[in-house]
C-alpha positions as protocol buffer text, in pm:
chain_id: "A"
residue {
  index: 1
  type: MET
  ca { x: 1589 y: -755 z: 92 }
}
residue {
  index: 2
  type: ASN
  ca { x: 1675 y: -575 z: -233 }
}
residue {
  index: 3
  type: ILE
  ca { x: 1787 y: -218 z: -295 }
}
residue {
  index: 4
  type: ARG
  ca { x: 1434 y: -97 z: -377 }
}
residue {
  index: 5
  type: SER
  ca { x: 1313 y: -210 z: -36 }
}
residue {
  index: 6
  type: TYR
  ca { x: 1589 y: -7 z: 134 }
}
residue {
  index: 7
  type: ILE
  ca { x: 1497 y: 300 z: -74 }
}
residue {
  index: 8
  type: ALA
  ca { x: 1128 y: 261 z: 11 }
}
residue {
  index: 9
  type: GLY
  ca { x: 1208 y: 229 z: 381 }
}
residue {
  index: 10
  type: PHE
  ca { x: 1424 y: 542 z: 363 }
}
residue {
  index: 11
  type: LEU
  ca { x: 1140 y: 741 z: 203 }
}
residue {
  index: 12
  type: VAL
  ca { x: 889 y: 627 z: 465 }
}
residue {
  index: 13
  type: GLY
  ca { x: 1132 y: 719 z: 740 }
}
residue {
  index: 14
  type: GLY
  ca { x: 1172 y: 1064 z: 585 }
}
residue {
  index: 15
  type: LEU
  ca { x: 796 y: 1120 z: 598 }
}
residue {
  index: 16
  type: LEU
  ca { x: 792 y: 1022 z: 965 }
}
residue {
  index: 17
  type: LEU
  ca { x: 1064 y: 1277 z: 1037 }
}
residue {
  index: 18
  type: LEU
  ca { x: 882 y: 1550 z: 844 }
}
residue {
  index: 19
  type: CYS
  ca { x: 551 y: 1496 z: 1024 }
}
residue {
  index: 20
  type: PRO
  ca { x: 614 y: 1672 z: 1357 }
}
residue {
  index: 21
  type: THR
  ca { x: 838 y: 1948 z: 1220 }
}
residue {
  index: 22
  type: ALA
  ca { x: 662 y: 2079 z: 907 }
}
residue {
  index: 23
  type: GLU
  ca { x: 532 y: 2435 z: 953 }
}
residue {
  index: 24
  type: ALA
  ca { x: 394 y: 2706 z: 729 }
}
residue {
  index: 25
  type: VAL
  ca { x: 350 y: 3065 z: 834 }
}
residue {
  index: 26
  type: GLY
  ca { x: 69 y: 3307 z: 753 }
}
residue {
  index: 27
  type: GLY
  ca { x: -259 y: 3274 z: 562 }
}
residue {
  index: 28
  type: ARG
  ca { x: -619 y: 3227 z: 661 }
}
residue {
  index: 29
  type: GLY
  ca { x: -720 y: 3019 z: 959 }
}
residue {
  index: 30
  type: ARG
  ca { x: -405 y: 3082 z: 1160 }
}
residue {
  index: 31
  type: VAL
  ca { x: -402 y: 2888 z: 1483 }
}
residue {
  index: 32
  type: VAL
  ca { x: -195 y: 2934 z: 1797 }
}
residue {
  index: 33
  type: TRP
  ca { x: 0 y: 2614 z: 1871 }
}
residue {
  index: 34
  type: THR
  ca { x: 221 y: 2546 z: 2168 }
}
residue {
  index: 35
  type: LYS
  ca { x: 402 y: 2269 z: 2351 }
}
residue {
  index: 36
  type: LYS
  ca { x: 348 y: 2419 z: 2697 }
}
residue {
  index: 37
  type: ALA
  ca { x: 49 y: 2384 z: 2922 }
}
residue {
  index: 38
  type: SER
  ca { x: 14 y: 2764 z: 2938 }
}
residue {
  index: 39
  type: ARG
  ca { x: -32 y: 2779 z: 2559 }
}
residue {
  index: 40
  type: GLN
  ca { x: 132 y: 3122 z: 2542 }
}
residue {
  index: 41
  type: THR
  ca { x: 424 y: 3070 z: 2304 }
}
residue {
  index: 42
  type: GLY
  ca { x: 282 y: 3296 z: 2035 }
}
residue {
  index: 43
  type: LEU
  ca { x: 377 y: 3057 z: 1748 }
}
residue {
  index: 44
  type: TYR
  ca { x: 148 y: 3097 z: 1446 }
}
residue {
  index: 45
  type: THR
  ca { x: 113 y: 2823 z: 1183 }
}
residue {
  index: 46
  type: THR
  ca { x: -134 y: 2732 z: 911 }
}
residue {
  index: 47
  type: LYS
  ca { x: -323 y: 2404 z: 941 }
}
residue {
  index: 48
  type: ASN
  ca { x: -430 y: 2220 z: 627 }
}
residue {
  index: 49
  type: TYR
  ca { x: -807 y: 2157 z: 614 }
}
residue {
  index: 50
  type: PHE
  ca { x: -757 y: 1782 z: 556 }
}
residue {
  index: 51
  type: VAL
  ca { x: -534 y: 1741 z: 860 }
}
residue {
  index: 52
  type: SER
  ca { x: -777 y: 1626 z: 1129 }
}
residue {
  index: 53
  type: HIS
  ca { x: -922 y: 1320 z: 1292 }
}
residue {
  index: 54
  type: GLY
  ca { x: -1135 y: 1120 z: 1051 }
}
residue {
  index: 55
  type: VAL
  ca { x: -1281 y: 791 z: 936 }
}
residue {
  index: 56
  type: GLY
  ca { x: -1274 y: 690 z: 571 }
}
residue {
  index: 57
  type: VAL
  ca { x: -1397 y: 409 z: 346 }
}
residue {
  index: 58
  type: THR
  ca { x: -1191 y: 307 z: 41 }
}
residue {
  index: 59
  type: ALA
  ca { x: -1273 y: 116 z: -278 }
}
residue {
  index: 60
  type: SER
  ca { x: -975 y: 9 z: -491 }
}
residue {
  index: 61
  type: ALA
  ca { x: -866 y: -165 z: -809 }
}
residue {
  index: 62
  type: MET
  ca { x: -559 y: -386 z: -745 }
}
residue {
  index: 63
  type: TYR
  ca { x: -300 y: -513 z: -995 }
}
residue {
  index: 64
  type: TYR
  ca { x: -81 y: -802 z: -875 }
}
residue {
  index: 65
  type: PHE
  ca { x: 286 y: -846 z: -969 }
}
residue {
  index: 66
  type: GLY
  ca { x: 523 y: -1120 z: -858 }
}
residue {
  index: 67
  type: ASP
  ca { x: 649 y: -1471 z: -927 }
}
residue {
  index: 68
  type: VAL
  ca { x: 327 y: -1607 z: -1074 }
}
residue {
  index: 69
  type: ASP
  ca { x: 320 y: -1319 z: -1323 }
}
residue {
  index: 70
  type: ASN
  ca { x: 670 y: -1448 z: -1406 }
}
residue {
  index: 71
  type: GLU
  ca { x: 797 y: -1128 z: -1564 }
}
residue {
  index: 72
  type: GLY
  ca { x: 1047 y: -1030 z: -1294 }
}
residue {
  index: 73
  type: VAL
  ca { x: 931 y: -667 z: -1309 }
}
residue {
  index: 74
  type: ALA
  ca { x: 571 y: -545 z: -1322 }
}
residue {
  index: 75
  type: PHE
  ca { x: 441 y: -480 z: -1675 }
}
residue {
  index: 76
  type: ASN
  ca { x: 759 y: -629 z: -1826 }
}
residue {
  index: 77
  type: GLY
  ca { x: 534 y: -830 z: -2057 }
}
residue {
  index: 78
  type: GLY
  ca { x: 262 y: -566 z: -2087 }
}
residue {
  index: 79
  type: PHE
  ca { x: -66 y: -520 z: -1902 }
}
residue {
  index: 80
  type: ASN
  ca { x: -235 y: -847 z: -1804 }
}
residue {
  index: 81
  type: LEU
  ca { x: -606 y: -813 z: -1733 }
}
residue {
  index: 82
  type: LYS
  ca { x: -599 y: -1146 z: -1547 }
}
residue {
  index: 83
  type: ASN
  ca { x: -387 y: -984 z: -1274 }
}
residue {
  index: 84
  type: LEU
  ca { x: -657 y: -728 z: -1196 }
}
residue {
  index: 85
  type: SER
  ca { x: -888 y: -754 z: -893 }
}
residue {
  index: 86
  type: LEU
  ca { x: -1083 y: -544 z: -640 }
}
residue {
  index: 87
  type: GLY
  ca { x: -1049 y: -454 z: -274 }
}
residue {
  index: 88
  type: GLY
  ca { x: -1174 y: -219 z: -7 }
}
residue {
  index: 89
  type: GLY
  ca { x: -1078 y: -88 z: 332 }
}
residue {
  index: 90
  type: LEU
  ca { x: -1148 y: 119 z: 641 }
}
residue {
  index: 91
  type: ASN
  ca { x: -915 y: 403 z: 743 }
}
residue {
  index: 92
  type: PHE
  ca { x: -881 y: 594 z: 1068 }
}
residue {
  index: 93
  type: PHE
  ca { x: -692 y: 924 z: 1060 }
}
residue {
  index: 94
  type: TYR
  ca { x: -536 y: 1059 z: 1376 }
}
residue {
  index: 95
  type: ASN
  ca { x: -398 y: 1411 z: 1394 }
}
residue {
  index: 96
  type: LEU
  ca { x: -130 y: 1492 z: 1650 }
}
residue {
  index: 97
  type: PRO
  ca { x: -205 y: 1818 z: 1838 }
}
residue {
  index: 98
  type: ALA
  ca { x: 100 y: 1993 z: 1689 }
}
residue {
  index: 99
  type: GLY
  ca { x: 69 y: 1834 z: 1342 }
}
residue {
  index: 100
  type: ASN
  ca { x: -22 y: 2096 z: 1083 }
}
residue {
  index: 101
  type: HIS
  ca { x: 60 y: 1897 z: 771 }
}
residue {
  index: 102
  type: CYS
  ca { x: 12 y: 1528 z: 841 }
}
residue {
  index: 103
  type: ASN
  ca { x: -216 y: 1261 z: 978 }
}
residue {
  index: 104
  type: ILE
  ca { x: -125 y: 924 z: 1116 }
}
residue {
  index: 105
  type: ARG
  ca { x: -325 y: 675 z: 911 }
}
residue {
  index: 106
  type: PHE
  ca { x: -437 y: 337 z: 1045 }
}
residue {
  index: 107
  type: ALA
  ca { x: -590 y: 110 z: 783 }
}
residue {
  index: 108
  type: LEU
  ca { x: -746 y: -232 z: 750 }
}
residue {
  index: 109
  type: MET
  ca { x: -799 y: -352 z: 395 }
}
residue {
  index: 110
  type: ALA
  ca { x: -931 y: -671 z: 242 }
}
residue {
  index: 111
  type: GLY
  ca { x: -967 y: -787 z: -114 }
}
residue {
  index: 112
  type: THR
  ca { x: -871 y: -1047 z: -369 }
}
residue {
  index: 113
  type: ILE
  ca { x: -556 y: -1076 z: -575 }
}
residue {
  index: 114
  type: ARG
  ca { x: -484 y: -1311 z: -860 }
}
residue {
  index: 115
  type: GLY
  ca { x: -210 y: -1387 z: -1106 }
}
residue {
  index: 116
  type: ASN
  ca { x: -204 y: -1584 z: -1429 }
}
residue {
  index: 117
  type: ASN
  ca { x: 69 y: -1609 z: -1691 }
}
residue {
  index: 118
  type: GLU
  ca { x: -129 y: -1813 z: -1946 }
}
residue {
  index: 119
  type: LEU
  ca { x: -199 y: -1502 z: -2156 }
}
residue {
  index: 120
  type: LYS
  ca { x: 64 y: -1597 z: -2416 }
}
residue {
  index: 121
  type: PHE
  ca { x: -43 y: -1962 z: -2451 }
}
residue {
  index: 122
  type: LYS
  ca { x: -133 y: -2093 z: -2794 }
}
residue {
  index: 123
  type: SER
  ca { x: -396 y: -2312 z: -2626 }
}
residue {
  index: 124
  type: LEU
  ca { x: -482 y: -2425 z: -2275 }
}
residue {
  index: 125
  type: SER
  ca { x: -417 y: -2785 z: -2379 }
}
residue {
  index: 126
  type: ASP
  ca { x: -52 y: -2703 z: -2446 }
}
residue {
  index: 127
  type: PRO
  ca { x: 60 y: -2464 z: -2171 }
}
residue {
  index: 128
  type: ARG
  ca { x: 420 y: -2353 z: -2149 }
}
residue {
  index: 129
  type: ASP
  ca { x: 659 y: -2509 z: -1900 }
}
residue {
  index: 130
  type: ASP
  ca { x: 646 y: -2216 z: -1656 }
}
residue {
  index: 131
  type: TYR
  ca { x: 265 y: -2207 z: -1630 }
}
residue {
  index: 132
  type: ARG
  ca { x: 159 y: -2053 z: -1296 }
}
residue {
  index: 133
  type: LYS
  ca { x: -177 y: -1940 z: -1166 }
}
residue {
  index: 134
  type: PHE
  ca { x: -323 y: -1846 z: -827 }
}
residue {
  index: 135
  type: GLN
  ca { x: -604 y: -1660 z: -655 }
}
residue {
  index: 136
  type: ALA
  ca { x: -611 y: -1544 z: -295 }
}
residue {
  index: 137
  type: ILE
  ca { x: -792 y: -1338 z: -33 }
}
residue {
  index: 138
  type: ILE
  ca { x: -580 y: -1059 z: 115 }
}
residue {
  index: 139
  type: ILE
  ca { x: -622 y: -905 z: 461 }
}
residue {
  index: 140
  type: GLN
  ca { x: -378 y: -631 z: 556 }
}
residue {
  index: 141
  type: PRO
  ca { x: -354 y: -401 z: 859 }
}
residue {
  index: 142
  type: ALA
  ca { x: -123 y: -103 z: 799 }
}
residue {
  index: 143
  type: VAL
  ca { x: -3 y: 220 z: 957 }
}
residue {
  index: 144
  type: GLY
  ca { x: 161 y: 519 z: 794 }
}
residue {
  index: 145
  type: VAL
  ca { x: 186 y: 895 z: 752 }
}
residue {
  index: 146
  type: GLN
  ca { x: -31 y: 1099 z: 516 }
}
residue {
  index: 147
  type: TYR
  ca { x: 163 y: 1419 z: 455 }
}
residue {
  index: 148
  type: TYR
  ca { x: 16 y: 1736 z: 297 }
}
residue {
  index: 149
  type: PRO
  ca { x: 314 y: 1956 z: 196 }
}
residue {
  index: 150
  type: LEU
  ca { x: 97 y: 2256 z: 101 }
}
residue {
  index: 151
  type: SER
  ca { x: -127 y: 2444 z: 344 }
}
residue {
  index: 152
  type: ASN
  ca { x: -408 y: 2524 z: 101 }
}
residue {
  index: 153
  type: ALA
  ca { x: -410 y: 2224 z: -135 }
}
residue {
  index: 154
  type: GLY
  ca { x: -515 y: 1861 z: -123 }
}
residue {
  index: 155
  type: LEU
  ca { x: -197 y: 1708 z: -268 }
}
residue {
  index: 156
  type: TYR
  ca { x: -45 y: 1451 z: -31 }
}
residue {
  index: 157
  type: LEU
  ca { x: 224 y: 1186 z: -3 }
}
residue {
  index: 158
  type: TYR
  ca { x: 178 y: 863 z: 188 }
}
residue {
  index: 159
  type: GLY
  ca { x: 430 y: 619 z: 332 }
}
residue {
  index: 160
  type: GLY
  ca { x: 362 y: 326 z: 558 }
}
residue {
  index: 161
  type: PHE
  ca { x: 411 y: -35 z: 656 }
}
residue {
  index: 162
  type: GLY
  ca { x: 166 y: -324 z: 642 }
}
residue {
  index: 163
  type: LEU
  ca { x: 144 y: -695 z: 716 }
}
residue {
  index: 164
  type: ALA
  ca { x: -47 y: -887 z: 448 }
}
residue {
  index: 165
  type: ALA
  ca { x: -203 y: -1226 z: 512 }
}
residue {
  index: 166
  type: SER
  ca { x: -263 y: -1411 z: 185 }
}
residue {
  index: 167
  type: ILE
  ca { x: -515 y: -1697 z: 197 }
}
residue {
  index: 168
  type: ILE
  ca { x: -447 y: -1876 z: -131 }
}
residue {
  index: 169
  type: ASN
  ca { x: -767 y: -2053 z: -236 }
}
residue {
  index: 170
  type: LYS
  ca { x: -609 y: -2224 z: -534 }
}
residue {
  index: 171
  type: TYR
  ca { x: -273 y: -2244 z: -703 }
}
residue {
  index: 172
  type: GLU
  ca { x: -165 y: -2427 z: -1021 }
}
residue {
  index: 173
  type: PHE
  ca { x: 205 y: -2469 z: -1098 }
}
residue {
  index: 174
  type: TYR
  ca { x: 389 y: -2680 z: -1355 }
}
residue {
  index: 175
  type: TYR
  ca { x: 721 y: -2846 z: -1279 }
}
residue {
  index: 176
  type: TYR
  ca { x: 929 y: -3127 z: -1421 }
}
residue {
  index: 177
  type: LYS
  ca { x: 880 y: -3451 z: -1229 }
}
residue {
  index: 178
  type: SER
  ca { x: 1136 y: -3731 z: -1235 }
}
residue {
  index: 179
  type: VAL
  ca { x: 1000 y: -4056 z: -1385 }
}
residue {
  index: 180
  type: PRO
  ca { x: 1173 y: -4382 z: -1490 }
}
residue {
  index: 181
  type: SER
  ca { x: 1194 y: -4260 z: -1850 }
}
residue {
  index: 182
  type: GLY
  ca { x: 1344 y: -3924 z: -1746 }
}
residue {
  index: 183
  type: LYS
  ca { x: 1140 y: -3613 z: -1668 }
}
residue {
  index: 184
  type: GLU
  ca { x: 788 y: -3513 z: -1755 }
}
residue {
  index: 185
  type: LYS
  ca { x: 586 y: -3197 z: -1712 }
}
residue {
  index: 186
  type: HIS
  ca { x: 357 y: -3227 z: -1413 }
}
residue {
  index: 187
  type: LEU
  ca { x: 78 y: -3001 z: -1281 }
}
residue {
  index: 188
  type: ILE
  ca { x: 56 y: -2945 z: -907 }
}
residue {
  index: 189
  type: GLU
  ca { x: -239 y: -2768 z: -744 }
}
residue {
  index: 190
  type: GLY
  ca { x: -382 y: -2702 z: -402 }
}
residue {
  index: 191
  type: LYS
  ca { x: -430 y: -2443 z: -128 }
}
residue {
  index: 192
  type: THR
  ca { x: -182 y: -2267 z: 102 }
}
residue {
  index: 193
  type: TYR
  ca { x: -114 y: -1935 z: 272 }
}
residue {
  index: 194
  type: GLY
  ca { x: 152 y: -1670 z: 317 }
}
residue {
  index: 195
  type: ILE
  ca { x: 225 y: -1377 z: 550 }
}
residue {
  index: 196
  type: LEU
  ca { x: 426 y: -1091 z: 404 }
}
residue {
  index: 197
  type: PRO
  ca { x: 557 y: -765 z: 561 }
}
residue {
  index: 198
  type: MET
  ca { x: 516 y: -481 z: 314 }
}
residue {
  index: 199
  type: VAL
  ca { x: 613 y: -121 z: 256 }
}
residue {
  index: 200
  type: GLN
  ca { x: 358 y: 123 z: 109 }
}
residue {
  index: 201
  type: LEU
  ca { x: 421 y: 435 z: -98 }
}
residue {
  index: 202
  type: GLY
  ca { x: 139 y: 649 z: -234 }
}
residue {
  index: 203
  type: LEU
  ca { x: 49 y: 975 z: -403 }
}
residue {
  index: 204
  type: GLY
  ca { x: -297 y: 1127 z: -378 }
}
residue {
  index: 205
  type: TYR
  ca { x: -518 y: 1433 z: -393 }
}
residue {
  index: 206
  type: SER
  ca { x: -810 y: 1527 z: -166 }
}
residue {
  index: 207
  type: TRP
  ca { x: -1116 y: 1741 z: -246 }
}
residue {
  index: 208
  type: ARG
  ca { x: -1333 y: 1911 z: 11 }
}
residue {
  index: 209
  type: LEU
  ca { x: -1701 y: 1817 z: -32 }
}
residue {
  index: 210
  type: THR
  ca { x: -1854 y: 1984 z: 274 }
}
residue {
  index: 211
  type: GLU
  ca { x: -1734 y: 2116 z: 608 }
}
residue {
  index: 212
  type: SER
  ca { x: -1699 y: 1760 z: 738 }
}
residue {
  index: 213
  type: TRP
  ca { x: -1665 y: 1540 z: 427 }
}
residue {
  index: 214
  type: SER
  ca { x: -1390 y: 1496 z: 169 }
}
residue {
  index: 215
  type: MET
  ca { x: -1301 y: 1263 z: -118 }
}
residue {
  index: 216
  type: SER
  ca { x: -950 y: 1147 z: -214 }
}
residue {
  index: 217
  type: ALA
  ca { x: -802 y: 969 z: -515 }
}
residue {
  index: 218
  type: GLU
  ca { x: -480 y: 778 z: -456 }
}
residue {
  index: 219
  type: ILE
  ca { x: -223 y: 568 z: -642 }
}
residue {
  index: 220
  type: MET
  ca { x: -24 y: 332 z: -421 }
}
residue {
  index: 221
  type: VAL
  ca { x: 229 y: 53 z: -452 }
}
residue {
  index: 222
  type: ASN
  ca { x: 243 y: -224 z: -191 }
}
residue {
  index: 223
  type: GLU
  ca { x: 582 y: -394 z: -212 }
}
residue {
  index: 224
  type: GLY
  ca { x: 682 y: -708 z: -22 }
}
residue {
  index: 225
  type: LEU
  ca { x: 1004 y: -691 z: 179 }
}
residue {
  index: 226
  type: VAL
  ca { x: 1077 y: -1066 z: 154 }
}
residue {
  index: 227
  type: ASP
  ca { x: 1011 y: -1346 z: -95 }
}
residue {
  index: 228
  type: ALA
  ca { x: 1054 y: -1687 z: 70 }
}
residue {
  index: 229
  type: HIS
  ca { x: 865 y: -2002 z: 172 }
}
residue {
  index: 230
  type: TYR
  ca { x: 541 y: -1905 z: 348 }
}
residue {
  index: 231
  type: VAL
  ca { x: 648 y: -1538 z: 327 }
}
residue {
  index: 232
  type: ASN
  ca { x: 487 y: -1436 z: -3 }
}
residue {
  index: 233
  type: LEU
  ca { x: 150 y: -1360 z: -158 }
}
residue {
  index: 234
  type: ASP
  ca { x: 126 y: -1618 z: -437 }
}
residue {
  index: 235
  type: GLY
  ca { x: 265 y: -1943 z: -295 }
}
residue {
  index: 236
  type: TRP
  ca { x: 591 y: -1920 z: -491 }
}
residue {
  index: 237
  type: PRO
  ca { x: 858 y: -2012 z: -388 }
}
residue {
  index: 238
  type: MET
  ca { x: 696 y: -2317 z: -230 }
}
residue {
  index: 239
  type: ALA
  ca { x: 824 y: -2543 z: 47 }
}
residue {
  index: 240
  type: LYS
  ca { x: 787 y: -2922 z: 37 }
}
residue {
  index: 241
  type: SER
  ca { x: 530 y: -2907 z: 317 }
}
residue {
  index: 242
  type: GLN
  ca { x: 297 y: -2688 z: 108 }
}
residue {
  index: 243
  type: ASN
  ca { x: 208 y: -2945 z: -159 }
}
residue {
  index: 244
  type: SER
  ca { x: 103 y: -3309 z: -185 }
}
residue {
  index: 245
  type: ASP
  ca { x: 399 y: -3403 z: -408 }
}
residue {
  index: 246
  type: GLY
  ca { x: 651 y: -3299 z: -142 }
}
residue {
  index: 247
  type: VAL
  ca { x: 860 y: -3093 z: -385 }
}
residue {
  index: 248
  type: GLU
  ca { x: 1029 y: -2758 z: -337 }
}
residue {
  index: 249
  type: LEU
  ca { x: 956 y: -2503 z: -610 }
}
residue {
  index: 250
  type: GLY
  ca { x: 1132 y: -2177 z: -688 }
}
residue {
  index: 251
  type: GLY
  ca { x: 1481 y: -2054 z: -622 }
}
residue {
  index: 252
  type: LYS
  ca { x: 1631 y: -1767 z: -427 }
}
residue {
  index: 253
  type: GLY
  ca { x: 1833 y: -1464 z: -535 }
}
residue {
  index: 254
  type: LEU
  ca { x: 1800 y: -1117 z: -680 }
}
residue {
  index: 255
  type: THR
  ca { x: 1797 y: -1228 z: -1046 }
}
residue {
  index: 256
  type: TYR
  ca { x: 1502 y: -1381 z: -1226 }
}
residue {
  index: 257
  type: VAL
  ca { x: 1453 y: -1554 z: -1562 }
}
residue {
  index: 258
  type: ASN
  ca { x: 1143 y: -1434 z: -1748 }
}
residue {
  index: 259
  type: ARG
  ca { x: 942 y: -1625 z: -2006 }
}
residue {
  index: 260
  type: TYR
  ca { x: 1191 y: -1529 z: -2277 }
}
residue {
  index: 261
  type: GLY
  ca { x: 1473 y: -1701 z: -2090 }
}
residue {
  index: 262
  type: LYS
  ca { x: 1644 y: -1373 z: -2006 }
}
residue {
  index: 263
  type: LYS
  ca { x: 1762 y: -1266 z: -1663 }
}
residue {
  index: 264
  type: THR
  ca { x: 1589 y: -962 z: -1519 }
}
residue {
  index: 265
  type: ILE
  ca { x: 1556 y: -780 z: -1187 }
}
residue {
  index: 266
  type: HIS
  ca { x: 1333 y: -970 z: -947 }
}
residue {
  index: 267
  type: TRP
  ca { x: 1058 y: -770 z: -777 }
}
residue {
  index: 268
  type: ASN
  ca { x: 914 y: -925 z: -464 }
}
residue {
  index: 269
  type: ASP
  ca { x: 538 y: -991 z: -461 }
}
residue {
  index: 270
  type: GLY
  ca { x: 308 y: -694 z: -434 }
}
residue {
  index: 271
  type: TRP
  ca { x: 34 y: -496 z: -603 }
}
residue {
  index: 272
  type: PHE
  ca { x: -45 y: -155 z: -744 }
}
residue {
  index: 273
  type: GLN
  ca { x: -359 y: 6 z: -611 }
}
residue {
  index: 274
  type: VAL
  ca { x: -580 y: 284 z: -744 }
}
residue {
  index: 275
  type: GLY
  ca { x: -848 y: 387 z: -497 }
}
residue {
  index: 276
  type: ILE
  ca { x: -1115 y: 638 z: -402 }
}
residue {
  index: 277
  type: THR
  ca { x: -1166 y: 726 z: -35 }
}
residue {
  index: 278
  type: VAL
  ca { x: -1458 y: 913 z: 121 }
}
residue {
  index: 279
  type: THR
  ca { x: -1373 y: 1054 z: 465 }
}
residue {
  index: 280
  type: TYR
  ca { x: -1566 y: 1211 z: 750 }
}
residue {
  index: 281
  type: HIS
  ca { x: -1353 y: 1465 z: 942 }
}
residue {
  index: 282
  type: TRP
  ca { x: -1376 y: 1609 z: 1291 }
}
residue {
  index: 283
  type: ARG
  ca { x: -1148 y: 1839 z: 1486 }
}
residue {
  index: 284
  type: ASN
  ca { x: -1026 y: 1759 z: 1831 }
}
residue {
  index: 285
  type: CYS
  ca { x: -1158 y: 1978 z: 2112 }
}
residue {
  index: 286
  type: GLU
  ca { x: -818 y: 2140 z: 2163 }
}
residue {
  index: 287
  type: TYR
  ca { x: -808 y: 2251 z: 1799 }
}
residue {
  index: 288
  type: CYS
  ca { x: -1159 y: 2400 z: 1815 }
}
residue {
  index: 289
  type: ARG
  ca { x: -1086 y: 2580 z: 2142 }
}
residue {
  index: 290
  type: LEU
  ca { x: -768 y: 2738 z: 2007 }
}
residue {
  index: 291
  type: ILE
  ca { x: -947 y: 2859 z: 1693 }
}
residue {
  index: 292
  type: ASN
  ca { x: -1223 y: 3017 z: 1900 }
}
residue {
  index: 293
  type: ASN
  ca { x: -974 y: 3179 z: 2134 }
}
residue {
  index: 294
  type: TYR
  ca { x: -776 y: 3321 z: 1844 }
}
residue {
  index: 295
  type: HIS
  ca { x: -1076 y: 3478 z: 1672 }
}
residue {
  index: 296
  type: ASN
  ca { x: -1216 y: 3611 z: 2001 }
}
residue {
  index: 297
  type: ILE
  ca { x: -896 y: 3789 z: 2101 }
}
residue {
  index: 298
  type: LYS
  ca { x: -952 y: 4165 z: 2117 }
}
residue {
  index: 299
  type: PRO
  ca { x: -677 y: 4426 z: 2135 }
}
residue {
  index: 300
  type: ARG
  ca { x: -627 y: 4569 z: 2481 }
}
residue {
  index: 301
  type: ARG
  ca { x: -694 y: 4935 z: 2541 }
}
residue {
  index: 302
  type: ARG
  ca { x: -403 y: 5142 z: 2661 }
}
């Protein structure tokens, strides 16, 4: 696990700590919240409109980065259109009774990812030695916190964890095969799979459409926590049991050699995601009851 994975985990943990303690005082729609059964603490806080139970549907554009891209760091060699794909998902938002600024988000997403480093080839008949290509179906359940720091705005931060299953339909890798005359460039191809634990960090903004519907735009990075045999998205590094030639491909370590022969930081497999989510909201009965009680309170006569 590299330093970026530790930093990402720290940020997600911070969001989890902020969730039950964030409070804002004053403003419209003040609601009485309490931790006691009597509900008589007299604590007033403001609840963000988007903080509620809900179900949402997401459509996303996904941009893969990793070993097959062979740049060490995303966009190190520029934007590659062949790394772009589409995905979608279903989200369920759960609001804790005392949570005024955050929802717990449960998600199930599916889509395709692909990587291809042949963009710089002079011709397909003469590929470079590090030619790599793959395409896969991704299925990922995830859970995280969607945190709205402001009471009257749709800006939010998201942090979570997911487990991605990558069903690699096809991979194509070149390697040097030992032959009697020495070594020759050899193409290996096939199918395999990988399962990768991931950390998610996102930034988004929500707009209220009606009393019960909203739309959100979000930018997210999904970063793998490991990069090893069978624990990746793209089939690289590859164990002997994953190919018909019985060869092990790819090394281990935190450094990486890009197509220019220079060492660079090695990002684990992952993808960037830009998505639009449409959500249907509903308030829990406790929330509605407290609002009604608050607005129906009349001053006592002395």
